[in-house]
CSV table of C-alpha atoms and ligand atoms in Angstrom, one decimal:
chain,number,residue,atom,x,y,z
H,1,UNK,CA,1.3,0.3,-6.4
H,2,UNK,CA,4.8,1.2,-6.8
H,3,UNK,CA,5.6,-2.3,-4.2
H,4,UNK,CA,3.7,-4.2,-7.4
H,5,UNK,CA,4.9,-1.6,-9.7
H,6,UNK,CA,9.1,-2.4,-8.7
H,7,UNK,CA,8.0,-6.3,-8.4
H,8,UNK,CA,7.5,-6.3,-12.4
H,9,UNK,CA,10.1,-4.5,-13.4
H,10,UNK,CA,11.7,-7.5,-11.5
H,11,UNK,CA,9.9,-10.1,-13.6
H,12,UNK,CA,10.7,-8.5,-16.7
H,13,UNK,CA,14.0,-7.9,-16.6
H,14,UNK,CA,14.6,-12.1,-14.9
H,15,UNK,CA,14.7,-13.5,-19.3
H,16,UNK,CA,17.9,-10.3,-19.7
H,17,UNK,CA,21.4,-11.9,-17.9
H,18,UNK,CA,20.7,-9.5,-15.3
H,19,UNK,CA,20.4,-10.8,-11.8
H,20,UNK,CA,18.1,-9.0,-8.1
H,21,UNK,CA,21.3,-7.9,-5.8
H,22,UNK,CA,21.4,-6.5,-2.6
H,23,UNK,CA,24.7,-4.0,-3.3
H,24,UNK,CA,23.7,-0.9,-5.5
H,25,UNK,CA,27.8,-0.6,-5.2
H,26,UNK,CA,28.8,-3.4,-6.7
H,27,UNK,CA,25.5,-3.7,-10.0
H,28,UNK,CA,25.9,-3.4,-13.4
H,29,UNK,CA,21.6,-2.2,-13.7
H,30,UNK,CA,20.3,0.7,-10.7
H,31,UNK,CA,16.4,1.3,-10.9
H,32,UNK,CA,14.6,4.0,-8.9
H,33,UNK,CA,11.1,3.3,-8.7
H,34,UNK,CA,9.8,6.8,-8.2
H,35,UNK,CA,6.8,8.2,-6.0
H,36,UNK,CA,5.8,12.1,-6.6
H,37,UNK,CA,2.6,11.7,-4.3
H,38,UNK,CA,4.0,14.2,-1.6
H,39,UNK,CA,7.9,17.1,-2.3
H,40,UNK,CA,9.5,14.5,0.4
H,41,UNK,CA,8.9,11.9,-1.7
H,42,UNK,CA,10.4,13.5,-4.2
H,43,UNK,CA,13.3,16.0,-2.5
H,44,UNK,CA,14.4,11.8,-1.6
H,45,UNK,CA,14.5,10.6,-4.5
H,46,UNK,CA,16.4,13.7,-6.2
H,47,UNK,CA,19.0,13.4,-2.6
H,48,UNK,CA,19.4,8.9,-3.4
H,49,UNK,CA,20.3,9.6,-7.2
H,50,UNK,CA,23.2,12.7,-6.1
H,51,UNK,CA,24.5,10.0,-4.3
H,52,UNK,CA,24.8,7.7,-7.1
H,53,UNK,CA,26.8,10.0,-9.5
H,54,UNK,CA,30.1,8.9,-7.5
H,55,UNK,CA,30.2,5.4,-8.8
H,56,UNK,CA,28.7,6.4,-11.5
H,57,UNK,CA,32.1,7.5,-12.3
H,58,UNK,CA,34.3,5.4,-10.6
H,59,UNK,CA,32.4,2.2,-13.3
H,60,UNK,CA,31.0,4.5,-16.1
H,61,UNK,CA,29.3,1.6,-17.4
H,62,UNK,CA,26.7,1.3,-14.5
H,63,UNK,CA,23.7,1.9,-16.2
H,64,UNK,CA,21.1,4.4,-13.9
H,65,UNK,CA,16.8,4.0,-14.9
H,66,UNK,CA,14.6,6.1,-13.3
H,67,UNK,CA,11.3,4.8,-13.4
H,68,UNK,CA,7.7,6.2,-11.4
H,69,UNK,CA,5.9,8.8,-11.3
H,70,UNK,CA,8.4,11.7,-10.6
H,71,UNK,CA,10.1,10.1,-13.6
H,72,UNK,CA,6.3,11.0,-15.5
H,73,UNK,CA,6.4,14.0,-13.9
H,74,UNK,CA,10.1,15.8,-14.7
H,75,UNK,CA,11.0,13.8,-17.7
H,76,UNK,CA,13.8,15.2,-19.2
H,77,UNK,CA,14.2,17.8,-16.8
H,78,UNK,CA,15.6,14.8,-15.0
H,79,UNK,CA,19.0,14.2,-17.1
H,80,UNK,CA,19.8,18.3,-16.6
H,81,UNK,CA,19.7,17.8,-13.4
H,82,UNK,CA,21.1,14.5,-13.3
H,83,UNK,CA,23.8,13.5,-16.0
H,84,UNK,CA,24.9,10.2,-14.8
H,85,UNK,CA,21.7,9.1,-15.4
H,86,UNK,CA,21.2,6.3,-18.9
H,87,UNK,CA,17.2,6.4,-18.2
H,88,UNK,CA,14.0,7.7,-17.6
H,89,UNK,CA,10.8,6.0,-18.3
H,90,UNK,CA,7.8,6.9,-17.0
H,91,UNK,CA,4.5,5.0,-15.5
H,92,UNK,CA,2.8,3.3,-19.3
H,93,UNK,CA,6.3,2.7,-20.3
H,94,UNK,CA,7.1,0.3,-17.9
H,95,UNK,CA,6.3,-2.6,-19.9
H,96,UNK,CA,9.2,-2.0,-22.7
H,97,UNK,CA,12.5,-1.6,-20.2
H,98,UNK,CA,13.5,-4.3,-21.0
H,99,UNK,CA,13.6,-2.9,-24.6
H,100,UNK,CA,14.5,0.9,-23.9
H,101,UNK,CA,18.1,-1.2,-21.7
H,102,UNK,CA,18.7,-2.9,-24.6
H,103,UNK,CA,19.0,0.0,-26.5
H,104,UNK,CA,21.3,2.3,-24.2
H,105,UNK,CA,23.8,-1.5,-24.2
H,106,UNK,CA,24.0,-1.0,-27.3
H,107,UNK,CA,23.8,3.1,-27.8
H,108,UNK,CA,25.3,3.4,-25.0
H,109,UNK,CA,23.0,6.4,-24.8
H,110,UNK,CA,20.7,8.7,-22.8
H,111,UNK,CA,16.8,8.2,-23.4
H,112,UNK,CA,13.0,9.3,-21.8
H,113,UNK,CA,10.2,7.3,-23.0
H,114,UNK,CA,7.1,9.0,-20.8
H,115,UNK,CA,4.5,8.4,-22.4
H,116,UNK,CA,1.8,7.9,-22.2
H,117,UNK,CA,-1.0,5.4,-23.5
H,118,UNK,CA,-4.7,4.2,-22.9
H,119,UNK,CA,-4.0,0.8,-23.3
H,120,UNK,CA,-1.4,-0.8,-20.6
H,121,UNK,CA,0.6,-3.7,-22.3
H,122,UNK,CA,0.3,-6.1,-19.7
H,123,UNK,CA,3.0,-8.7,-18.1
H,124,UNK,CA,1.9,-12.6,-18.4
H,125,UNK,CA,4.2,-14.5,-20.1
H,126,UNK,CA,6.5,-14.3,-16.9
H,127,UNK,CA,5.1,-17.0,-14.3
H,128,UNK,CA,5.6,-15.9,-10.6
H,129,UNK,CA,7.0,-19.7,-9.6
H,130,UNK,CA,9.3,-19.8,-12.6
H,131,UNK,CA,10.7,-16.0,-10.3
H,132,UNK,CA,14.5,-17.6,-8.4
H,133,UNK,CA,12.9,-16.1,-5.3
H,134,UNK,CA,15.0,-17.9,-2.7
H,135,UNK,CA,12.8,-16.2,0.0
H,136,UNK,CA,9.4,-17.2,-1.4
H,137,UNK,CA,6.4,-15.1,-1.1
H,138,UNK,CA,2.9,-15.5,1.3
H,139,UNK,CA,1.1,-12.3,0.6
H,140,UNK,CA,1.8,-10.3,-2.9
H,141,UNK,CA,-0.5,-7.2,-4.1
H,142,UNK,CA,-1.9,-6.8,-7.5
H,143,UNK,CA,-2.7,-4.6,-9.6
H,144,UNK,CA,-6.4,-4.5,-11.1
H,145,UNK,CA,-6.8,-0.6,-12.3
H,146,UNK,CA,-4.5,1.9,-12.7
H,147,UNK,CA,-4.6,5.6,-12.7
H,148,UNK,CA,-7.0,7.8,-11.8
H,149,UNK,CA,-10.4,10.1,-13.1
H,150,UNK,CA,-11.2,12.2,-9.8
H,151,UNK,CA,-8.7,15.1,-9.6
H,152,UNK,CA,-8.9,15.4,-6.2
H,153,UNK,CA,-6.9,19.0,-5.5
H,154,UNK,CA,-4.3,18.3,-3.5
H,155,UNK,CA,-3.1,15.2,-5.5
H,156,UNK,CA,-0.6,14.2,-8.3
H,157,UNK,CA,-2.0,10.8,-9.6
H,158,UNK,CA,-4.4,12.0,-12.4
H,159,UNK,CA,-1.7,13.8,-13.5
H,160,UNK,CA,1.1,11.0,-13.3
H,161,UNK,CA,-0.5,7.8,-13.5
H,162,UNK,CA,-3.0,9.1,-16.9
H,163,UNK,CA,-7.0,8.2,-16.6
H,164,UNK,CA,-8.6,5.5,-14.9
H,165,UNK,CA,-7.9,2.0,-17.5
H,166,UNK,CA,-9.1,-1.3,-16.0
H,167,UNK,CA,-7.3,-4.4,-16.2
H,168,UNK,CA,-9.2,-7.5,-17.6
H,169,UNK,CA,-11.5,-9.0,-14.5
H,170,UNK,CA,-9.6,-12.5,-16.2
H,171,UNK,CA,-6.0,-11.8,-16.6
H,172,UNK,CA,-6.1,-10.7,-12.7
H,173,UNK,CA,-7.4,-14.0,-11.7
H,174,UNK,CA,-4.9,-16.1,-14.3
H,175,UNK,CA,-2.4,-13.7,-11.8
H,176,UNK,CA,-3.7,-14.5,-8.7
H,177,UNK,CA,-3.9,-18.4,-9.5
H,178,UNK,CA,0.0,-18.1,-10.5
H,179,UNK,CA,1.1,-16.6,-6.9
H,180,UNK,CA,-1.2,-18.9,-5.1
H,181,UNK,CA,1.1,-21.3,-7.1
H,182,UNK,CA,4.2,-20.6,-5.5
H,183,UNK,CA,2.4,-20.3,-2.4
H,184,UNK,CA,0.9,-16.9,-2.0
H,185,UNK,CA,-2.1,-17.1,0.4
H,186,UNK,CA,-3.5,-13.4,0.8
H,187,UNK,CA,-3.4,-10.9,-2.3
H,188,UNK,CA,-4.4,-7.1,-2.0
H,189,UNK,CA,-5.6,-6.0,-5.2
H,190,UNK,CA,-5.0,-2.2,-6.3
H,191,UNK,CA,-6.6,0.4,-8.2
H,192,UNK,CA,-6.4,4.5,-6.5
H,193,UNK,CA,-10.5,3.6,-6.2
H,194,UNK,CA,-11.4,0.0,-6.6
H,195,UNK,CA,-14.8,0.9,-6.6
H,196,UNK,CA,-14.9,2.5,-9.8
H,197,UNK,CA,-13.5,-2.0,-11.1
H,198,UNK,CA,-14.6,-2.4,-14.5
H,199,UNK,CA,-17.6,0.8,-15.2
H,200,UNK,CA,-15.8,2.7,-17.4
H,201,UNK,CA,-15.0,-0.1,-19.9
H,202,UNK,CA,-18.0,-2.8,-18.6
H,203,UNK,CA,-16.3,-5.5,-17.1
H,204,UNK,CA,-16.9,-6.7,-13.8
H,205,UNK,CA,-17.7,-4.6,-11.4
H,206,UNK,CA,-15.7,-4.5,-8.1
H,207,UNK,CA,-17.9,-6.7,-6.5
H,208,UNK,CA,-18.3,-9.5,-8.6
H,209,UNK,CA,-14.3,-9.0,-9.4
H,210,UNK,CA,-14.1,-9.7,-5.4
H,211,UNK,CA,-16.1,-12.8,-6.0
H,212,UNK,CA,-14.4,-14.7,-9.0
H,213,UNK,CA,-11.4,-13.7,-6.7
H,214,UNK,CA,-13.1,-15.3,-3.8
H,215,UNK,CA,-13.8,-18.7,-5.6
H,216,UNK,CA,-9.8,-18.8,-6.0
H,217,UNK,CA,-8.1,-22.7,-4.1
H,218,UNK,CA,-5.4,-22.3,-1.6
H,219,UNK,CA,-6.0,-17.9,-1.4
H,220,UNK,CA,-6.4,-18.1,2.3
H,221,UNK,CA,-7.0,-13.6,2.8
H,222,UNK,CA,-8.3,-11.1,-0.3
H,223,UNK,CA,-7.8,-7.8,1.1
H,224,UNK,CA,-7.7,-4.2,-1.1
H,225,UNK,CA,-7.3,-0.6,-1.5
H,226,UNK,CA,-8.3,2.1,-1.9
H,227,UNK,CA,-12.1,2.8,-1.2
H,228,UNK,CA,-13.2,6.4,-2.2
H,229,UNK,CA,-15.8,6.9,-0.7
H,230,UNK,CA,-17.9,8.6,-2.5
H,231,UNK,CA,-18.3,5.6,-4.5
H,232,UNK,CA,-19.0,2.5,-1.5
H,233,UNK,CA,-21.8,0.7,-2.4
H,234,UNK,CA,-24.0,-1.6,-0.7
H,235,UNK,CA,-22.8,-4.3,-2.9
H,236,UNK,CA,-19.2,-3.6,-1.6
H,237,UNK,CA,-20.4,-3.9,2.2
H,238,UNK,CA,-22.8,-7.2,2.0
H,239,UNK,CA,-18.9,-8.4,1.0
H,240,UNK,CA,-17.7,-7.9,3.7
H,241,UNK,CA,-20.2,-10.7,4.7
H,242,UNK,CA,-21.0,-12.4,2.3
H,243,UNK,CA,-17.2,-13.1,0.9
H,244,UNK,CA,-15.1,-15.7,3.4
H,245,UNK,CA,-11.9,-15.6,2.7
H,246,UNK,CA,-12.4,-10.9,2.4
H,247,UNK,CA,-11.1,-9.5,5.5
H,248,UNK,CA,-12.9,-7.4,7.0
H,249,UNK,CA,-11.2,-4.4,7.1
H,250,UNK,CA,-12.1,-2.2,5.4
H,251,UNK,CA,-9.3,0.9,3.9
H,252,UNK,CA,-11.5,4.4,3.6
H,253,UNK,CA,-10.4,7.9,3.2
H,254,UNK,CA,-12.0,11.0,4.9
H,255,UNK,CA,-8.9,13.5,3.9
H,256,UNK,CA,-10.7,16.2,6.5
H,257,UNK,CA,-13.7,16.3,9.1
H,258,UNK,CA,-14.6,19.3,7.9
H,259,UNK,CA,-17.2,20.1,5.4
H,260,UNK,CA,-15.9,23.4,3.5
H,261,UNK,CA,-12.5,21.9,3.2
H,262,UNK,CA,-13.6,17.7,1.5
H,263,UNK,CA,-15.4,20.8,-1.0
H,264,UNK,CA,-12.2,22.5,-2.0
H,265,UNK,CA,-10.9,19.0,-2.0
H,266,UNK,CA,-13.1,18.0,-4.4
H,267,UNK,CA,-14.3,15.3,-2.9
H,268,UNK,CA,-17.0,14.3,-3.0
H,269,UNK,CA,-19.1,13.2,-0.1
H,270,UNK,CA,-19.8,16.0,3.2
H,271,UNK,CA,-18.6,14.5,6.8
H,272,UNK,CA,-22.2,13.5,7.3
H,273,UNK,CA,-22.2,11.0,3.8
H,274,UNK,CA,-18.9,9.2,5.2
H,275,UNK,CA,-20.7,9.1,8.8
H,276,UNK,CA,-22.9,7.1,7.2
H,277,UNK,CA,-21.2,5.0,5.2
H,278,UNK,CA,-18.9,3.5,8.4
H,279,UNK,CA,-22.7,2.8,10.5
H,280,UNK,CA,-23.5,0.5,7.4
H,281,UNK,CA,-19.9,-1.2,7.6
H,282,UNK,CA,-19.9,-1.9,11.2
H,283,UNK,CA,-24.1,-2.8,11.1
H,284,UNK,CA,-23.2,-4.7,8.6
H,285,UNK,CA,-20.1,-6.7,9.4
H,286,UNK,CA,-19.9,-5.5,13.2
H,287,UNK,CA,-15.7,-6.6,14.2
H,288,UNK,CA,-14.5,-4.3,10.3
H,289,UNK,CA,-11.4,-2.6,10.8
H,290,UNK,CA,-11.3,0.8,9.9
H,291,UNK,CA,-8.7,3.0,9.2
H,292,UNK,CA,-8.1,6.3,6.9
H,293,UNK,CA,-6.1,8.3,5.3
H,294,UNK,CA,-5.7,12.6,6.7
H,295,UNK,CA,-4.1,15.3,5.0
H,296,UNK,CA,-3.6,18.7,8.2
H,297,UNK,CA,-2.7,21.6,7.1
H,298,UNK,CA,-4.5,22.2,3.1
H,299,UNK,CA,-4.7,25.8,2.4
H,300,UNK,CA,-7.2,27.5,4.2
H,301,UNK,CA,-7.7,24.5,6.9
H,302,UNK,CA,-8.6,27.1,9.1
H,303,UNK,CA,-8.2,26.1,13.3
H,304,UNK,CA,-12.1,24.9,13.6
H,305,UNK,CA,-11.4,22.9,10.2
H,306,UNK,CA,-9.1,20.9,11.6
H,307,UNK,CA,-11.3,20.1,15.2
H,308,UNK,CA,-14.3,18.9,13.3
H,309,UNK,CA,-11.6,16.9,11.8
H,310,UNK,CA,-10.0,15.6,15.3
H,311,UNK,CA,-14.2,15.4,16.5
H,312,UNK,CA,-14.6,13.1,13.2
H,313,UNK,CA,-11.3,10.6,14.8
H,314,UNK,CA,-13.5,10.4,17.5
H,315,UNK,CA,-16.3,9.6,16.9
H,316,UNK,CA,-15.6,6.8,13.6
H,317,UNK,CA,-12.8,5.2,16.6
H,318,UNK,CA,-10.8,4.5,13.8
H,319,UNK,CA,-8.2,1.5,14.6
H,320,UNK,CA,-5.7,3.7,12.4
H,321,UNK,CA,-4.9,6.7,10.8
H,322,UNK,CA,-1.3,7.9,7.6
H,323,UNK,CA,-1.7,11.2,8.4
H,324,UNK,CA,-0.1,13.4,5.8
H,325,UNK,CA,0.7,16.8,6.0
H,326,UNK,CA,-0.1,18.7,2.8
H,327,UNK,CA,2.4,19.2,0.2
H,328,UNK,CA,1.4,21.3,-3.0
H,329,UNK,CA,2.3,19.9,-5.6
H,330,UNK,CA,2.9,20.7,-9.6
H,331,UNK,CA,0.1,20.1,-12.0
H,332,UNK,CA,-2.7,19.9,-9.2
H,333,UNK,CA,-4.9,22.9,-8.9
H,334,UNK,CA,-4.6,22.8,-4.2
H,335,UNK,CA,-1.4,24.4,-5.4
H,336,UNK,CA,-2.2,27.8,-6.2
H,337,UNK,CA,-5.0,28.0,-3.6
H,338,UNK,CA,-4.1,30.9,-2.0
H,339,UNK,CA,-4.1,30.8,2.4
H,340,UNK,CA,-1.7,28.3,2.7
H,341,UNK,CA,-0.6,26.9,5.8
H,342,UNK,CA,2.9,27.6,7.8
H,343,UNK,CA,5.4,24.3,7.6
H,344,UNK,CA,5.1,24.9,11.9
H,345,UNK,CA,1.3,24.9,11.8
H,346,UNK,CA,1.4,21.5,10.2
H,347,UNK,CA,3.8,19.8,11.7
H,348,UNK,CA,2.0,20.8,14.9
H,349,UNK,CA,-1.6,20.2,13.7
H,350,UNK,CA,0.3,16.9,12.7
H,351,UNK,CA,1.4,16.2,15.8
H,352,UNK,CA,-1.6,17.3,17.9
H,353,UNK,CA,-3.8,15.2,15.2
H,354,UNK,CA,-1.9,12.0,15.9
H,355,UNK,CA,-1.7,11.6,19.6
H,356,UNK,CA,-5.5,12.5,19.6
H,357,UNK,CA,-5.1,9.2,17.2
H,358,UNK,CA,-2.6,7.1,19.1
H,359,UNK,CA,-5.8,7.0,22.5
H,360,UNK,CA,-8.0,5.3,19.5
H,361,UNK,CA,-5.3,3.1,18.4
H,362,UNK,CA,-4.2,1.6,21.9
H,363,UNK,CA,-7.5,1.0,22.8
H,364,UNK,CA,-9.0,-0.5,19.4
H,365,UNK,CA,-5.7,-3.2,20.2
H,366,UNK,CA,-6.6,-3.3,23.7
H,367,UNK,CA,-10.1,-4.6,22.7
H,368,UNK,CA,-8.5,-8.5,21.4
H,369,UNK,CA,-6.4,-8.9,24.4
H,370,UNK,CA,-7.0,-11.9,25.8
H,371,UNK,CA,-8.8,-13.6,22.2
H,372,UNK,CA,-7.3,-15.6,19.6
H,373,UNK,CA,-6.5,-14.3,16.1
H,374,UNK,CA,-5.1,-16.3,13.5
H,375,UNK,CA,-2.1,-14.4,12.0
H,376,UNK,CA,-1.0,-15.6,8.9
H,377,UNK,CA,3.4,-15.2,9.4
H,378,UNK,CA,5.0,-12.9,7.6
H,379,UNK,CA,8.7,-14.0,8.2
H,380,UNK,CA,10.6,-13.1,11.0
H,381,UNK,CA,10.2,-10.0,13.3
H,382,UNK,CA,13.4,-7.9,12.8
H,383,UNK,CA,13.5,-7.3,17.0
H,384,UNK,CA,14.6,-10.0,19.7
H,385,UNK,CA,12.9,-9.9,22.3
H,386,UNK,CA,14.9,-10.8,26.0
H,387,UNK,CA,12.9,-13.3,28.4
H,388,UNK,CA,13.3,-15.0,31.6
H,389,UNK,CA,13.5,-18.7,31.4
H,390,UNK,CA,13.4,-21.5,34.0
H,391,UNK,CA,17.4,-21.5,33.7
H,392,UNK,CA,18.8,-17.8,32.8
H,393,UNK,CA,17.9,-15.0,30.5
H,394,UNK,CA,17.7,-15.8,27.3
H,395,UNK,CA,17.5,-13.4,24.2
H,396,UNK,CA,14.5,-14.9,21.4
H,397,UNK,CA,13.8,-14.5,18.0
H,398,UNK,CA,9.6,-13.8,17.3
H,399,UNK,CA,6.7,-14.2,14.1
H,400,UNK,CA,5.5,-11.3,12.8
H,401,UNK,CA,2.8,-11.4,10.7
H,402,UNK,CA,-1.5,-10.1,10.9
H,403,UNK,CA,-4.9,-10.8,11.4
H,404,UNK,CA,-7.5,-10.3,9.7
H,405,UNK,CA,-8.3,-6.4,10.0
H,406,UNK,CA,-4.6,-6.1,9.6
H,407,UNK,CA,-3.0,-6.0,13.2
H,408,UNK,CA,0.8,-7.0,13.6
H,409,UNK,CA,1.1,-9.2,15.9
H,410,UNK,CA,4.5,-10.7,17.1
H,411,UNK,CA,4.6,-13.8,19.1
H,412,UNK,CA,8.4,-16.9,20.0
H,413,UNK,CA,8.0,-20.3,19.5
H,414,UNK,CA,6.8,-22.1,22.1
H,415,UNK,CA,7.6,-25.3,22.4
H,416,UNK,CA,6.2,-26.0,25.8
H,417,UNK,CA,2.6,-25.1,23.9
H,418,UNK,CA,2.6,-26.7,20.2
H,419,UNK,CA,4.8,-29.2,20.3
H,420,UNK,CA,6.3,-30.9,17.2
H,421,UNK,CA,4.2,-28.3,15.3
H,422,UNK,CA,7.7,-25.8,13.7
H,423,UNK,CA,6.3,-22.6,13.1
H,424,UNK,CA,7.1,-20.9,9.4
H,425,UNK,CA,6.6,-18.3,6.5
H,426,UNK,CA,3.3,-19.6,6.1
H,427,UNK,CA,1.6,-21.1,8.3
H,428,UNK,CA,-1.0,-20.0,10.2
H,429,UNK,CA,-1.1,-20.2,14.0
H,430,UNK,CA,-3.6,-19.5,16.9
H,431,UNK,CA,-1.8,-16.5,18.2
H,432,UNK,CA,-3.9,-15.9,22.1
H,433,UNK,CA,-3.8,-12.1,22.7
H,434,UNK,CA,-1.5,-11.5,26.2
H,435,UNK,CA,-0.3,-7.7,25.1
H,436,UNK,CA,-1.0,-4.9,23.6
H,437,UNK,CA,1.4,-1.7,22.0
H,438,UNK,CA,0.6,0.8,20.2
H,439,UNK,CA,1.3,-0.6,16.6
H,440,UNK,CA,1.9,-4.0,17.6
H,441,UNK,CA,0.2,-7.4,19.2
H,442,UNK,CA,2.3,-10.0,20.6
H,443,UNK,CA,0.6,-13.0,22.4
H,444,UNK,CA,1.8,-17.0,22.7
H,445,UNK,CA,0.5,-19.3,19.7
H,446,UNK,CA,-2.0,-21.6,20.6
H,447,UNK,CA,-2.1,-23.5,17.3
H,448,UNK,CA,0.2,-24.1,14.0
H,449,UNK,CA,-2.0,-24.4,10.5
H,450,UNK,CA,-5.8,-25.0,11.2
H,451,UNK,CA,-8.2,-24.7,8.7
H,452,UNK,CA,-8.0,-21.9,6.7
H,453,UNK,CA,-11.5,-20.9,6.2
H,454,UNK,CA,-13.1,-18.8,8.1
H,455,UNK,CA,-15.9,-20.6,9.7
H,456,UNK,CA,-13.8,-23.6,9.4
H,457,UNK,CA,-12.5,-23.0,12.7
H,458,UNK,CA,-11.2,-25.7,15.0
H,459,UNK,CA,-9.1,-24.6,18.0
H,460,UNK,CA,-7.3,-26.4,20.4
H,461,UNK,CA,-7.9,-25.6,24.3
S,501,SAH,N1,-6.7,7.2,-4.2
S,501,SAH,C1,-6.4,7.2,-2.8
S,501,SAH,C2,-5.3,7.9,-2.5
S,501,SAH,C3,-3.7,7.7,-2.7
S,501,SAH,S1,-2.9,9.3,-2.7
S,501,SAH,C4,-7.5,7.9,-2.1
S,501,SAH,O1,-7.9,8.3,-2.7
S,501,SAH,O2,-8.0,7.8,-1.5
S,501,SAH,C5,-2.3,8.1,-0.8
S,501,SAH,C6,-2.5,9.7,0.3
S,501,SAH,O3,-2.0,10.8,0.6
S,501,SAH,C7,-4.0,10.2,0.5
S,501,SAH,O4,-5.0,9.5,0.6
S,501,SAH,C8,-3.9,10.9,0.7
S,501,SAH,O5,-4.1,11.3,2.5
S,501,SAH,C9,-2.0,11.8,0.9
S,501,SAH,N2,-1.6,12.8,0.0
S,501,SAH,C10,-2.0,12.8,-1.7
S,501,SAH,N3,-1.9,13.6,-2.0
S,501,SAH,C11,-0.9,14.6,-1.0
S,501,SAH,C12,-0.4,15.7,-0.8
S,501,SAH,N4,-0.4,16.4,-1.6
S,501,SAH,N5,-0.1,16.4,-0.4
S,501,SAH,C13,0.1,15.4,1.4
S,501,SAH,N6,-1.2,14.0,1.4
S,501,SAH,C14,-1.3,14.2,-0.1
S,502,SF4,FE1,-5.6,11.1,-6.2
S,502,SF4,FE2,-8.4,11.8,-5.2
S,502,SF4,FE3,-7.5,9.7,-7.3
S,502,SF4,FE4,-7.1,9.2,-5.0
S,502,SF4,S1,-8.6,9.1,-5.2
S,502,SF4,S2,-5.8,9.0,-6.4
S,502,SF4,S3,-6.2,10.9,-3.8
S,502,SF4,S4,-7.3,11.8,-7.4
């Protein structure tokens, strides 16, 4: 969501005199978009801001703005702690940014705008394709709703992003169409709980919205995140079968495998209900990949509770998980819970859990060796590979992309296999998977640019 918000900031400032620059050493304006989800993210903000003090001393006309969730949470405390900051703007103030910057330029004052509003303004006017990008995007996030009404006891989101509000479906569809026009082939629809999209406002349901996005010509893939297990409906489960562009991957955060902890987290589902939903998903879409988020060391989590989480991991066999050590967040009720787990114990549990999951991630990846996967090429991988050629040892650049199930695949252009067909960013390549590493796959490209629609694939032998 922060990536999407940063892109909105880039679009909002596109008509201004400021242009994107890769070095903040020479920038006239630095905007820091911040995350408050865990303590560590917040600490990073302050250490980064500290580093900017020196640049500001050398170049006093530089304008420094802090936006996002830490800005919303800390407000004027940021200016107190970091006097070289000129602007603090909250999560609902993004669309006022051009005006705020202009005011700072003319009045040379510092400003705070952390006002929350019920209706958040929309950025409709800037067409993606009008942005001066040297490197056009292939995949893009699209926020479909903001805020959250769930109040999980560990979570800061409802306090820093406010109440849940859904965007109009027309506005979302228009945005996706613009992105497609600019070359985007895959969109990820974003919300803290996409399952409740449109309910409060009586708009389209989430499956209906998916149906409308699914009809957009030129779009290859649709993903979404995040789905709250308590609201995962049968209609949404069926969408994985019925909508040709919807990818066979769901991120379904479970957080804990122990009912006692789920209750204290206010997650409003049980371990049994979660497992039932996983069964339904798999019965409906055999090869669906399932990933999850897990928190270790929630206040009061006993060793037995933690083991229930490990047991759930074994039962579900996730394709991958994101695991986090619990940290207290301002305003979140769990910060006031007793029986806190020590930092060392949280660290140990995290390590045990990650090692445990590693086995299943590798197992799932290994099962793909020998299969053909359609990979949407996202660009060149940072890593180069050594290969023994007929005459010499060479270094090759690797292409990287993702399968429909969201697995990263790396491969090198192989002239012999694909005569005359150059691989490039945005191409859809059929790759024969040859090797499974713990967090990625690698293989050999077999054919480029086959029909983008499921069910119309034709592979070259
Ligand atoms: N809306 C999503 C989650 C968004 S936050 C959902 O409900 O699933 C992303 C992840 O951060 C959460 O799933 C959770 O695992 C983690 N997280 C949130 N608050 C946290 C905290 N206080 N400490 C540690 N991890 C936390
Ligand atoms: Fe946070 Fe829970 Fe809302 Fe997710 S559903 S954003 S974890 S309060």
